[in-house]
Every structure is written in C-alpha cells, then in structure tokens.
Amino acid sequence: MEFPSEDIFLMTASPVIKAITNFKQVSKTLEEFDVEEQPSSLLEKRYPNIKVIQSGVKQLKSDDHKIFTEDGKEYIYEKLCLCAGAKPKLIFEGNPYVLGIRDTDSAQAFQKNLAQAERIVVVGNGGIALELVYEIQGCEVIWAIKDKAIGNTFFDAGAAEFLIPKLTAEKRETPIECKRTKYTMEGSEEKERSLAASDKLGSALGPDWHEGLHLKGTKEFCHKVHIEILCEVKKIHLQQEFIQLQRTSSTFPKEEKNVKPDEVLWPVYVELTNGKIYGCDFIVSATGVVPNVKPFLDGNNFAVGEDGGLKVDKHMHTSLPDIYAAGDICTASWEPSPVWHQMRLWTQARQMGWYAAKCMAADTLGESIDMDFSFELFAHVTKFFNYKVVVLGKYNAQGLGLDHELMLRCTKGQEYVKVVMQNGRMMGAVLIGETDLEETFENLILNQMDLSAYGEELLNPDIDIEDYFD
Ligand SMILES: Cc1cc2nc3c(=O)[nH]c(=O)nc-3n(C[C@H](O)[C@H](O)[C@H](O)COP(=O)(O)OP(=O)(O)OC[C@H]3O[C@@H](n4cnc5c(N)ncnc54)[C@H](O)[C@@H]3O)c2cc1C
Ligand SMILES: NC(=O)c1ccc[n+]([C@@H]2O[C@H](COP(=O)([O-])OP(=O)(O)OC[C@H]3O[C@@H](n4cnc5c(N)ncnc54)[C@H](O)[C@@H]3O)[C@@H](O)[C@H]2O)c1
C-alpha cells in the first residue's frame, strides 16, 4: 500500500471479492495460488483506506473523471483501473437451451440442469470444454468441435491423441494434486451469495471451479463422450419446430444416435454444419469470452483491440487519460516479448492487476517503471484429464509460421513432452504429466541459448537434462 492516506474505492457488481492467498512463485514465471471468495469487510478491515462499493458501474464519463453506479450514485476519480473481466461469447445467445459458464450462478444453473439430463451437446474446444467433457458423469456428451483434434487452444493433434484414452475410461480417477491455482469458497457467506441476481455478472470462476460441483446426469455410467470434429452448430431447433420439419421436409436430416425410444422427443435439437442432428436436453456454449467493455464505451473514445478489449500500452494505460485496465477486459497492445502472448487466464489477470497498480503509483509519483518480469515468458500450469499440464512460451508455435521444428517424447498414459524450436533456440513447450522439466525448459526459453549441438538429446529421458545446463 503505497498511499495509505488516499481513498481507494473498489467498485464491484459482485457481493463477494476474490482474494489471492498462499501465493507461491513456483519458478521464475510459473506461479501457484489459491483464490478465495471473501466478504468485502475483510479487505476493508485490513486496509482502512479501501472502501468496497457493491454496485455495478453503469456509466463512465471520462471527460469529467466520473463514474455512475446502478444505485444512482456518482464518484469522481483521479485515476481509474477497469477490471470488469469478460463475458461468455455464446453461440445463439438468448436461446434458453444454450448455457454458458462464467460465475457461481451460471455454474450452479448448469449443475441443476445436468442433474436432470440424459444427453447434452458441448460446443467449443478450449479450457471449459476440456474440463467439462472429462468431469461430467452419467450423461451422454456430444462434443462438437470446429477443429480436427481436441483442445485446440492448448494442444496440437499429438497431445490430443495422448489425452483421448482418458475420455473413454470406465472409471474416474482420484484427482491428482498439482501445482496450479486452486479455487476455494472459504470465507464467503452463502447468504450474501444467494442475493446475487442471476443476470448480474459475477467474477469468473477460475481454477478448480468444478471441484465443489456435482457434475452428474441421470445415468449410472462414467464417461460417454462422442466427438464430432470439423463442424459448427448450424441451427438449433426447438422440439415443435423439429417435429414440423420432420413432417414437412423430405430432405431434413434424420436424428443421429437417438438414445430414447423413437416416440420420445428431446427438448431441443442441434443441427451441425456436417449435416448431422442430435437431440439433447441442453447445449453448453464453451466458445470463449468477449471483454466486458459495454458499460464503459458509451461516450468514451477508447481504442479497442480486434478482440474487443480496451487497448493498453506497456504501462497498462488505456488510450484515455488516467484510465488503466487489467485482466480479461484489456487487450495487451505493447510490443510483446517474442515468447509471451496474452491469454485470458487467472494468472495473467493477477499479474496485470499487480503491475497496473504499480504503474498507477509510479505515474502519481512521476517515477518511471520497467515492464514486469512476468511478461517475459508466457507460462501456465493447469490440469486437464487429471494430468498436470504446463504450457510455456509459443507452445503451439503461435506466430512462428512454418519456420520451426517440433521435438516430441511420449510415453502412453504417462507423459507427453513437446518442444518448439526455431533456429536452434527453444521457443515453447507443452509438458503433460509429471515431467519435472518445467524449470529447465523455462530457463532455456528465457535465455535463448543455442541448443543446436544437443539435437534430439534434449529430450532423451536417460539424460538428466538439468545437469547439462547447470
Ligand atoms: C469456468 C472457468 C474456468 C476457468 N479456469 C481457469 C483456470 O483453470 N486457470 C486460469 O488461469 N484461468 C481460468 N479461467 C479464466 C479466469 O477465471 C479469468 O481469466 C479471470 O478470472 C479474469 O480475471 P478478471 O479480474 O479480469 O475478471 P473477473 O474474474 O471476471 O472479474 C471481473 C469482476 O468485475 C465485476 N464487474 C463486471 N462488470 C461490472 C460493472 N459494470 N460494474 C462493477 N463491477 C463489474 C464482476 O462482478 C467481477 O467481480 C477460467 C474461467 C472460467 C469461466
Ligand atoms: N484450465 C484452464 O486454464 C482454463 C479452464 C477453463 C477456462 N479457462 C479460460 O477461461 C476462458 C473461457 O474458456 P472457454 O473454454 O470458453 O474459452 P477458450 O478461449 O479457451 O476456447 C474457446 C473455444 O471455442 C471455439 N469456438 C469459438 N467460437 C466458436 C463457434 N462459433 N463454434 C464452435 N466453436 C467455437 C474456439 O475454437 C475454442 O476452441 C478462456 O479465457 C480460457 O482460457 C482456462
């Protein structure tokens, strides 16, 4: 707290605040922490100059340095940091059978619907879809993806193949403990939580969000996932519409894989661009996010990135005076390190928030500030299909064009190691399983040492690679 005598207002639409606890720097850039929901009074007690105002911001007048909240109040700021996150980018938004997952309310609504479901369709191929298809039990999942292989935001086809057997496993394994951010709800008060209106945007759930949920449908089996590749959703037909089309159009496609007796109908039918139709109880749209900029744009001439976020420079400053932004709402618009890119993740939101605060303080004091080290290398640790997953740098050769080489090491059911090399330098890596390679590879990517002489030996499991580079 650099300015204990200044008033700091934390304005939030959510009744609880998220606090980071047990923060641990696992390596130079990989970090591990718990995220807890806490009543705002705890923060106010700890820092008396912070006041939490629980009301959504409905308007910003940047020319007047004023913001207006939904409870009819207005506030003047000297410096403002916008951290309003993102919203799910839903397909067929507004269709009552299409659900998104973002905050506690939407996750609970999903759980409730799943408890009555026999079959659902999951659309999307990123973090949420990967977690869902693995966690859901007792409900058939039709997983519709645009790509050839699963998990396109994190993996290539090789890694996808390594992971697939876990989806056909009969039994769920005991979850592994791994170094990744953990999400708990300790300290939050149920009473407060239930007051949150369902149309209000709460905080994104983040890591381990499904651990407190019971993700089970009506059946007794474990996984039953059918994957439809290279397709999108063309149309969603409600039951009545579907019956009508079946009756009147001789060319209308037949429903695939009907698990119910012929005369029993599904509430909703999904028509895919590959011509197939699946009946289901509901659809989950896990199709990414859009920055939540709407309340702030009207009347303010922000520069906005291609992904819809508020553009920020290397000091987290937006294009408007005294307004900064951090986390999912912003689009990093500085010239990034060759091995860093933005991804809307907890870790980056925390790093950006921390660094934005330092930039705001430095500006106030008229001091200069260097870019935070965390933006030197993209580093993320998570868990998919009960494997520890570490992704580093340009792990999918993002932006490297054809000018790169891949090296692989894979032991079925145990580990998958991929490194991305360019001109003898390591540019990125995907590590699945307990590889213990993250620190060494992090160093090799950061120091850009010429590794040409080592060739394939880099991934030789019989060599202790750490000794090589000490
Ligand atoms: C299901 C799910 C699982 C995820 N899993 C992971 C994971 O395993 N690892 C990982 O790194 N990341 C994960 N993420 C991503 C991560 O949760 C987000 O990147 C991160 O929460 C972004 O932080 P943020 O502070 O920018 O936004 P948020 O956490 O969304 O917080 C935005 C805050 O702004 C408030 N707000 C919004 N509009 C207004 C307004 N008009 N006025 C006032 N307040 C407002 C909201 O109430 C909220 O409190 C996951 C996301 C989801 C949805
Ligand atoms: N373990 C983790 O690290 C983790 C887990 C869950 C979520 N997250 C983060 O939370 C956020 C939300 O997750 P998400 O899975 O919704 O987003 P995502 O960005 O990870 O994935 C979106 C997926 O939807 C696909 N898609 C986009 N439009 C589509 C369309 N019209 N039809 C079909 N597919 C479409 C994309 O190809 C991509 O596969 C992301 O920022 C993600 O990184 C992270």
Short mmCIF file of C-alpha atoms in Angstrom, two decimals, residues 1-339:
data_model
loop_
_atom_site.label_atom_id
_atom_site.label_comp_id
_atom_site.label_asym_id
_atom_site.label_seq_id
_atom_site.Cartn_x
_atom_site.Cartn_y
_atom_site.Cartn_z
CA MET A 1 0.00 0.00 0.00
CA GLU A 2 1.90 2.99 -1.31
CA PHE A 3 -0.69 5.65 -0.46
CA PRO A 4 -2.32 4.88 2.90
CA SER A 5 -3.89 8.31 3.11
CA GLU A 6 -5.61 8.21 -0.30
CA ASP A 7 -9.16 6.88 -0.63
CA ILE A 8 -9.37 3.79 -2.79
CA PHE A 9 -12.80 2.64 -3.95
CA LEU A 10 -13.23 -0.93 -5.15
CA MET A 11 -16.46 -0.94 -7.10
CA THR A 12 -17.89 -4.35 -7.86
CA ALA A 13 -21.12 -5.82 -9.11
CA SER A 14 -20.43 -8.95 -7.07
CA PRO A 15 -21.27 -9.28 -3.36
CA VAL A 16 -18.03 -11.11 -2.58
CA ILE A 17 -14.49 -10.31 -3.52
CA LYS A 18 -11.86 -12.72 -4.73
CA ALA A 19 -8.67 -12.80 -2.72
CA ILE A 20 -5.43 -14.48 -3.67
CA THR A 21 -3.95 -16.48 -0.84
CA ASN A 22 -0.99 -18.86 -0.45
CA PHE A 23 0.79 -17.27 -3.37
CA LYS A 24 3.90 -19.22 -4.34
CA GLN A 25 6.37 -18.43 -7.08
CA VAL A 26 6.96 -21.96 -8.37
CA SER A 27 9.67 -20.94 -10.80
CA LYS A 28 10.71 -17.65 -12.40
CA THR A 29 7.40 -17.27 -14.22
CA LEU A 30 5.16 -20.13 -13.08
CA GLU A 31 3.06 -19.35 -10.08
CA GLU A 32 0.63 -21.10 -7.85
CA PHE A 33 -2.02 -19.59 -5.61
CA ASP A 34 -5.41 -20.19 -4.10
CA VAL A 35 -8.35 -17.96 -4.91
CA GLU A 36 -10.82 -17.48 -2.13
CA GLU A 37 -14.13 -15.70 -2.10
CA GLN A 38 -14.21 -13.42 0.90
CA PRO A 39 -16.66 -10.91 2.30
CA SER A 40 -15.52 -7.40 1.40
CA SER A 41 -15.36 -6.44 5.09
CA LEU A 42 -12.12 -8.44 5.44
CA LEU A 43 -10.35 -6.28 2.88
CA GLU A 44 -11.68 -3.08 4.42
CA LYS A 45 -10.53 -4.19 7.87
CA ARG A 46 -7.04 -4.91 6.60
CA TYR A 47 -6.67 -1.69 4.61
CA PRO A 48 -8.74 1.10 6.21
CA ASN A 49 -8.39 3.40 3.19
CA ILE A 50 -10.10 0.87 0.90
CA LYS A 51 -13.86 1.08 0.64
CA VAL A 52 -15.73 -1.62 -1.25
CA ILE A 53 -18.78 -0.32 -3.06
CA GLN A 54 -21.09 -3.09 -4.07
CA SER A 55 -22.91 -1.73 -7.07
CA GLY A 56 -22.43 -2.19 -10.78
CA VAL A 57 -20.93 0.66 -12.76
CA LYS A 58 -23.43 1.73 -15.38
CA GLN A 59 -21.65 4.65 -16.98
CA LEU A 60 -18.27 6.30 -17.29
CA LYS A 61 -17.78 9.95 -18.22
CA SER A 62 -14.06 10.05 -18.83
CA ASP A 63 -14.05 13.76 -19.75
CA ASP A 64 -15.40 14.61 -16.30
CA HIS A 65 -13.45 11.86 -14.48
CA LYS A 66 -16.75 10.49 -13.14
CA ILE A 67 -18.39 7.12 -12.84
CA PHE A 68 -22.05 6.39 -12.16
CA THR A 69 -23.28 3.30 -10.36
CA GLU A 70 -26.54 1.40 -10.64
CA ASP A 71 -27.66 2.58 -7.19
CA GLY A 72 -27.82 6.12 -8.57
CA LYS A 73 -24.58 7.47 -7.09
CA GLU A 74 -21.68 9.17 -8.83
CA TYR A 75 -17.99 9.13 -7.96
CA ILE A 76 -15.09 11.29 -9.05
CA TYR A 77 -11.74 9.63 -9.64
CA GLU A 78 -8.20 10.83 -10.11
CA LYS A 79 -7.05 7.53 -11.50
CA LEU A 80 -9.22 4.61 -12.56
CA CYS A 81 -8.39 0.98 -13.35
CA LEU A 82 -11.04 -1.01 -15.21
CA CYS A 83 -11.03 -4.73 -14.31
CA ALA A 84 -14.56 -5.80 -15.25
CA GLY A 85 -13.48 -9.12 -16.79
CA ALA A 86 -15.17 -10.75 -19.75
CA LYS A 87 -18.46 -12.40 -20.65
CA PRO A 88 -19.00 -15.76 -22.27
CA LYS A 89 -19.27 -15.42 -26.03
CA LEU A 90 -22.30 -17.61 -26.52
CA ILE A 91 -23.50 -19.16 -29.74
CA PHE A 92 -27.19 -18.47 -30.34
CA GLU A 93 -27.25 -16.05 -27.41
CA GLY A 94 -30.70 -15.69 -25.94
CA ASN A 95 -31.79 -19.24 -26.75
CA PRO A 96 -32.98 -20.61 -23.38
CA TYR A 97 -31.41 -24.03 -24.09
CA VAL A 98 -27.92 -22.56 -24.55
CA LEU A 99 -25.94 -22.23 -21.32
CA GLY A 100 -22.60 -20.55 -20.68
CA ILE A 101 -20.36 -20.98 -17.64
CA ARG A 102 -18.65 -17.99 -16.09
CA ASP A 103 -19.55 -17.33 -12.49
CA THR A 104 -21.04 -19.12 -9.49
CA ASP A 105 -24.62 -18.56 -10.61
CA SER A 106 -24.11 -19.88 -14.10
CA ALA A 107 -22.16 -22.91 -12.80
CA GLN A 108 -24.96 -23.72 -10.37
CA ALA A 109 -27.58 -23.36 -13.09
CA PHE A 110 -25.54 -25.76 -15.20
CA GLN A 111 -25.28 -28.28 -12.35
CA LYS A 112 -29.03 -28.16 -11.77
CA ASN A 113 -29.84 -28.75 -15.42
CA LEU A 114 -27.26 -31.52 -15.71
CA ALA A 115 -28.83 -33.40 -12.80
CA GLN A 116 -31.92 -33.96 -14.97
CA ALA A 117 -30.13 -34.59 -18.24
CA GLU A 118 -29.50 -37.71 -20.32
CA ARG A 119 -27.63 -36.06 -23.13
CA ILE A 120 -26.06 -32.66 -23.65
CA VAL A 121 -24.18 -31.07 -26.53
CA VAL A 122 -20.93 -29.24 -25.65
CA VAL A 123 -19.73 -26.74 -28.26
CA GLY A 124 -16.21 -25.28 -28.14
CA ASN A 125 -12.75 -26.73 -27.80
CA GLY A 126 -10.91 -24.64 -25.19
CA GLY A 127 -10.39 -24.73 -21.43
CA ILE A 128 -14.00 -25.02 -20.30
CA ALA A 129 -14.97 -27.70 -22.83
CA LEU A 130 -11.89 -29.79 -21.96
CA GLU A 131 -12.70 -29.66 -18.27
CA LEU A 132 -16.41 -30.36 -18.76
CA VAL A 133 -16.19 -33.40 -21.01
CA TYR A 134 -13.83 -35.04 -18.53
CA GLU A 135 -15.73 -34.12 -15.37
CA ILE A 136 -19.30 -34.91 -16.46
CA GLN A 137 -20.56 -38.31 -15.44
CA GLY A 138 -23.83 -40.11 -16.01
CA CYS A 139 -24.80 -38.04 -19.03
CA GLU A 140 -24.00 -38.61 -22.66
CA VAL A 141 -21.95 -35.76 -24.13
CA ILE A 142 -21.91 -34.90 -27.81
CA TRP A 143 -18.83 -32.73 -28.19
CA ALA A 144 -18.92 -30.60 -31.33
CA ILE A 145 -15.59 -29.00 -32.28
CA LYS A 146 -14.53 -26.82 -35.19
CA ASP A 147 -11.10 -28.41 -35.34
CA LYS A 148 -9.64 -31.77 -36.23
CA ALA A 149 -8.39 -32.55 -32.73
CA ILE A 150 -9.49 -31.83 -29.16
CA GLY A 151 -8.22 -28.93 -27.06
CA ASN A 152 -7.05 -26.60 -29.83
CA THR A 153 -6.36 -23.67 -27.51
CA PHE A 154 -3.79 -25.67 -25.54
CA PHE A 155 -2.73 -28.66 -27.62
CA ASP A 156 -1.80 -29.95 -31.03
CA ALA A 157 -3.14 -33.16 -32.56
CA GLY A 158 -0.37 -35.29 -30.95
CA ALA A 159 -1.20 -34.19 -27.45
CA ALA A 160 -4.89 -34.63 -28.21
CA GLU A 161 -4.27 -38.24 -29.17
CA PHE A 162 -2.33 -38.77 -25.95
CA LEU A 163 -5.28 -37.48 -23.92
CA ILE A 164 -8.16 -39.22 -25.68
CA PRO A 165 -7.94 -42.61 -23.86
CA LYS A 166 -8.81 -40.81 -20.62
CA LEU A 167 -12.18 -39.90 -22.09
CA THR A 168 -13.11 -43.50 -22.71
CA ALA A 169 -12.04 -44.67 -19.25
CA GLU A 170 -14.77 -46.53 -17.42
CA LYS A 171 -13.94 -45.09 -14.02
CA ARG A 172 -12.99 -41.64 -12.85
CA GLU A 173 -9.61 -41.41 -11.24
CA THR A 174 -8.86 -39.76 -7.94
CA PRO A 175 -7.89 -36.21 -8.85
CA ILE A 176 -4.14 -35.59 -8.76
CA GLU A 177 -2.74 -32.74 -6.73
CA CYS A 178 -0.67 -30.50 -8.88
CA LYS A 179 0.89 -27.09 -8.74
CA ARG A 180 -1.87 -24.99 -10.10
CA THR A 181 -4.04 -22.28 -8.82
CA LYS A 182 -6.72 -23.60 -6.54
CA TYR A 183 -10.12 -22.11 -6.12
CA THR A 184 -11.95 -22.26 -2.81
CA MET A 185 -15.02 -20.62 -1.42
CA GLU A 186 -13.85 -20.38 2.16
CA GLY A 187 -14.91 -17.26 3.91
CA SER A 188 -17.78 -16.49 1.58
CA GLU A 189 -21.22 -16.29 3.08
CA GLU A 190 -23.95 -18.30 1.46
CA LYS A 191 -26.46 -15.66 2.45
CA GLU A 192 -24.62 -12.99 0.54
CA ARG A 193 -24.03 -15.25 -2.42
CA SER A 194 -27.69 -16.10 -2.94
CA LEU A 195 -28.55 -12.43 -3.15
CA ALA A 196 -26.60 -12.09 -6.39
CA ALA A 197 -29.11 -11.64 -9.17
CA SER A 198 -28.62 -14.15 -11.94
CA ASP A 199 -28.39 -11.53 -14.68
CA LYS A 200 -25.59 -9.74 -12.87
CA LEU A 201 -22.07 -10.59 -13.94
CA GLY A 202 -20.14 -12.23 -11.12
CA SER A 203 -16.42 -12.97 -11.02
CA ALA A 204 -15.18 -15.66 -13.36
CA LEU A 205 -14.83 -18.97 -11.59
CA GLY A 206 -11.27 -19.86 -12.41
CA PRO A 207 -9.21 -22.87 -11.44
CA ASP A 208 -10.78 -25.96 -9.88
CA TRP A 209 -14.22 -24.39 -10.25
CA HIS A 210 -15.84 -27.79 -10.77
CA GLU A 211 -14.49 -29.36 -7.58
CA GLY A 212 -17.34 -28.09 -5.44
CA LEU A 213 -19.95 -29.08 -8.00
CA HIS A 214 -21.70 -32.38 -8.55
CA LEU A 215 -21.44 -32.79 -12.30
CA LYS A 216 -23.66 -35.81 -12.75
CA GLY A 217 -26.53 -36.55 -15.07
CA THR A 218 -29.30 -39.10 -14.65
CA LYS A 219 -27.41 -42.23 -15.75
CA GLU A 220 -25.02 -44.57 -13.97
CA PHE A 221 -22.16 -44.70 -16.49
CA CYS A 222 -18.99 -42.67 -16.17
CA HIS A 223 -17.83 -41.08 -19.42
CA LYS A 224 -19.81 -41.32 -22.62
CA VAL A 225 -18.40 -38.76 -24.99
CA HIS A 226 -18.97 -38.72 -28.71
CA ILE A 227 -16.81 -36.23 -30.62
CA GLU A 228 -17.95 -34.55 -33.84
CA ILE A 229 -14.95 -32.87 -35.45
CA LEU A 230 -14.69 -30.12 -38.08
CA CYS A 231 -18.18 -28.78 -37.53
CA GLU A 232 -20.11 -25.91 -36.04
CA VAL A 233 -23.70 -25.52 -34.95
CA LYS A 234 -25.81 -24.51 -37.93
CA LYS A 235 -29.16 -24.27 -36.23
CA ILE A 236 -30.93 -25.09 -33.02
CA HIS A 237 -34.47 -26.45 -33.39
CA LEU A 238 -36.94 -26.48 -30.57
CA GLN A 239 -38.98 -29.67 -30.26
CA GLN A 240 -42.06 -28.37 -32.07
CA GLU A 241 -40.00 -26.96 -34.89
CA PHE A 242 -38.16 -30.25 -35.24
CA ILE A 243 -41.40 -32.25 -35.45
CA GLN A 244 -42.70 -29.86 -38.08
CA LEU A 245 -39.55 -30.12 -40.18
CA GLN A 246 -39.52 -33.93 -39.96
CA ARG A 247 -43.11 -33.97 -41.20
CA THR A 248 -42.86 -31.43 -43.96
CA SER A 249 -39.37 -31.78 -45.41
CA SER A 250 -38.28 -35.00 -47.04
CA THR A 251 -34.66 -33.77 -47.16
CA PHE A 252 -34.43 -32.81 -43.49
CA PRO A 253 -31.70 -34.99 -41.91
CA LYS A 254 -32.56 -37.80 -39.51
CA GLU A 255 -31.53 -37.55 -35.87
CA GLU A 256 -28.26 -39.36 -35.06
CA LYS A 257 -27.86 -41.79 -32.17
CA ASN A 258 -31.25 -41.49 -30.55
CA VAL A 259 -30.87 -42.97 -27.08
CA LYS A 260 -34.53 -42.58 -26.34
CA PRO A 261 -37.33 -44.73 -27.77
CA ASP A 262 -38.47 -43.32 -31.12
CA GLU A 263 -41.66 -41.78 -29.80
CA VAL A 264 -39.89 -39.86 -27.01
CA LEU A 265 -38.63 -36.49 -28.09
CA TRP A 266 -35.80 -34.30 -26.85
CA PRO A 267 -36.49 -30.76 -25.72
CA VAL A 268 -34.09 -29.38 -28.31
CA TYR A 269 -32.23 -30.50 -31.45
CA VAL A 270 -28.84 -29.30 -32.67
CA GLU A 271 -28.17 -29.27 -36.41
CA LEU A 272 -24.44 -29.31 -37.18
CA THR A 273 -22.76 -27.98 -40.31
CA ASN A 274 -21.75 -31.57 -41.18
CA GLY A 275 -25.44 -32.31 -41.69
CA LYS A 276 -25.95 -34.33 -38.50
CA ILE A 277 -28.70 -33.65 -35.99
CA TYR A 278 -28.55 -34.51 -32.29
CA GLY A 279 -31.41 -34.26 -29.84
CA CYS A 280 -30.36 -33.24 -26.33
CA ASP A 281 -31.54 -31.73 -23.07
CA PHE A 282 -29.48 -28.56 -23.46
CA ILE A 283 -26.38 -27.10 -25.06
CA VAL A 284 -23.27 -25.72 -23.37
CA SER A 285 -21.57 -22.98 -25.33
CA ALA A 286 -17.94 -23.02 -24.21
CA THR A 287 -16.89 -20.81 -27.07
CA GLY A 288 -14.61 -18.23 -25.50
CA VAL A 289 -15.13 -14.82 -23.99
CA VAL A 290 -15.61 -11.21 -25.02
CA PRO A 291 -14.20 -8.42 -22.86
CA ASN A 292 -16.89 -6.80 -20.74
CA VAL A 293 -16.48 -3.26 -22.07
CA LYS A 294 -20.08 -2.24 -22.68
CA PRO A 295 -20.70 -0.09 -19.59
CA PHE A 296 -17.55 1.90 -20.28
CA LEU A 297 -17.65 2.58 -24.02
CA ASP A 298 -20.65 4.86 -24.39
CA GLY A 299 -19.43 8.43 -24.90
CA ASN A 300 -15.77 7.50 -24.32
CA ASN A 301 -13.38 7.22 -27.20
CA PHE A 302 -11.37 4.18 -26.07
CA ALA A 303 -9.07 2.46 -28.55
CA VAL A 304 -10.42 -1.06 -28.74
CA GLY A 305 -8.48 -4.15 -29.89
CA GLU A 306 -9.60 -6.66 -32.50
CA ASP A 307 -10.82 -8.98 -29.76
CA GLY A 308 -12.99 -6.20 -28.32
CA GLY A 309 -10.79 -5.40 -25.31
CA LEU A 310 -9.61 -1.99 -24.15
CA LYS A 311 -6.18 -1.50 -25.65
CA VAL A 312 -3.48 -0.96 -23.02
CA ASP A 313 0.13 0.11 -23.51
CA LYS A 314 3.15 -1.27 -21.67
CA HIS A 315 2.09 0.64 -18.57
CA MET A 316 -1.44 -0.81 -18.62
CA HIS A 317 -2.71 2.60 -19.64
CA THR A 318 -5.72 2.75 -21.96
CA SER A 319 -5.97 5.38 -24.68
CA LEU A 320 -7.81 7.74 -22.31
CA PRO A 321 -6.14 9.91 -19.65
CA ASP A 322 -5.88 8.45 -16.14
CA ILE A 323 -7.67 5.24 -17.10
CA TYR A 324 -5.86 1.92 -16.83
CA ALA A 325 -7.18 -1.57 -17.45
CA ALA A 326 -6.11 -5.07 -16.43
CA GLY A 327 -7.24 -8.67 -16.80
CA ASP A 328 -9.77 -10.12 -19.22
CA ILE A 329 -11.19 -6.68 -20.13
CA CYS A 330 -7.98 -5.44 -21.73
CA THR A 331 -6.06 -6.15 -24.91
CA ALA A 332 -2.30 -6.06 -24.44
CA SER A 333 -1.15 -3.70 -27.18
CA TRP A 334 2.52 -3.30 -26.42
CA GLU A 335 5.25 -4.98 -28.45
CA PRO A 336 5.41 -8.27 -26.53
CA SER A 337 8.46 -10.39 -25.76
CA PRO A 338 8.84 -12.99 -28.55
CA VAL A 339 7.74 -15.74 -26.14
#
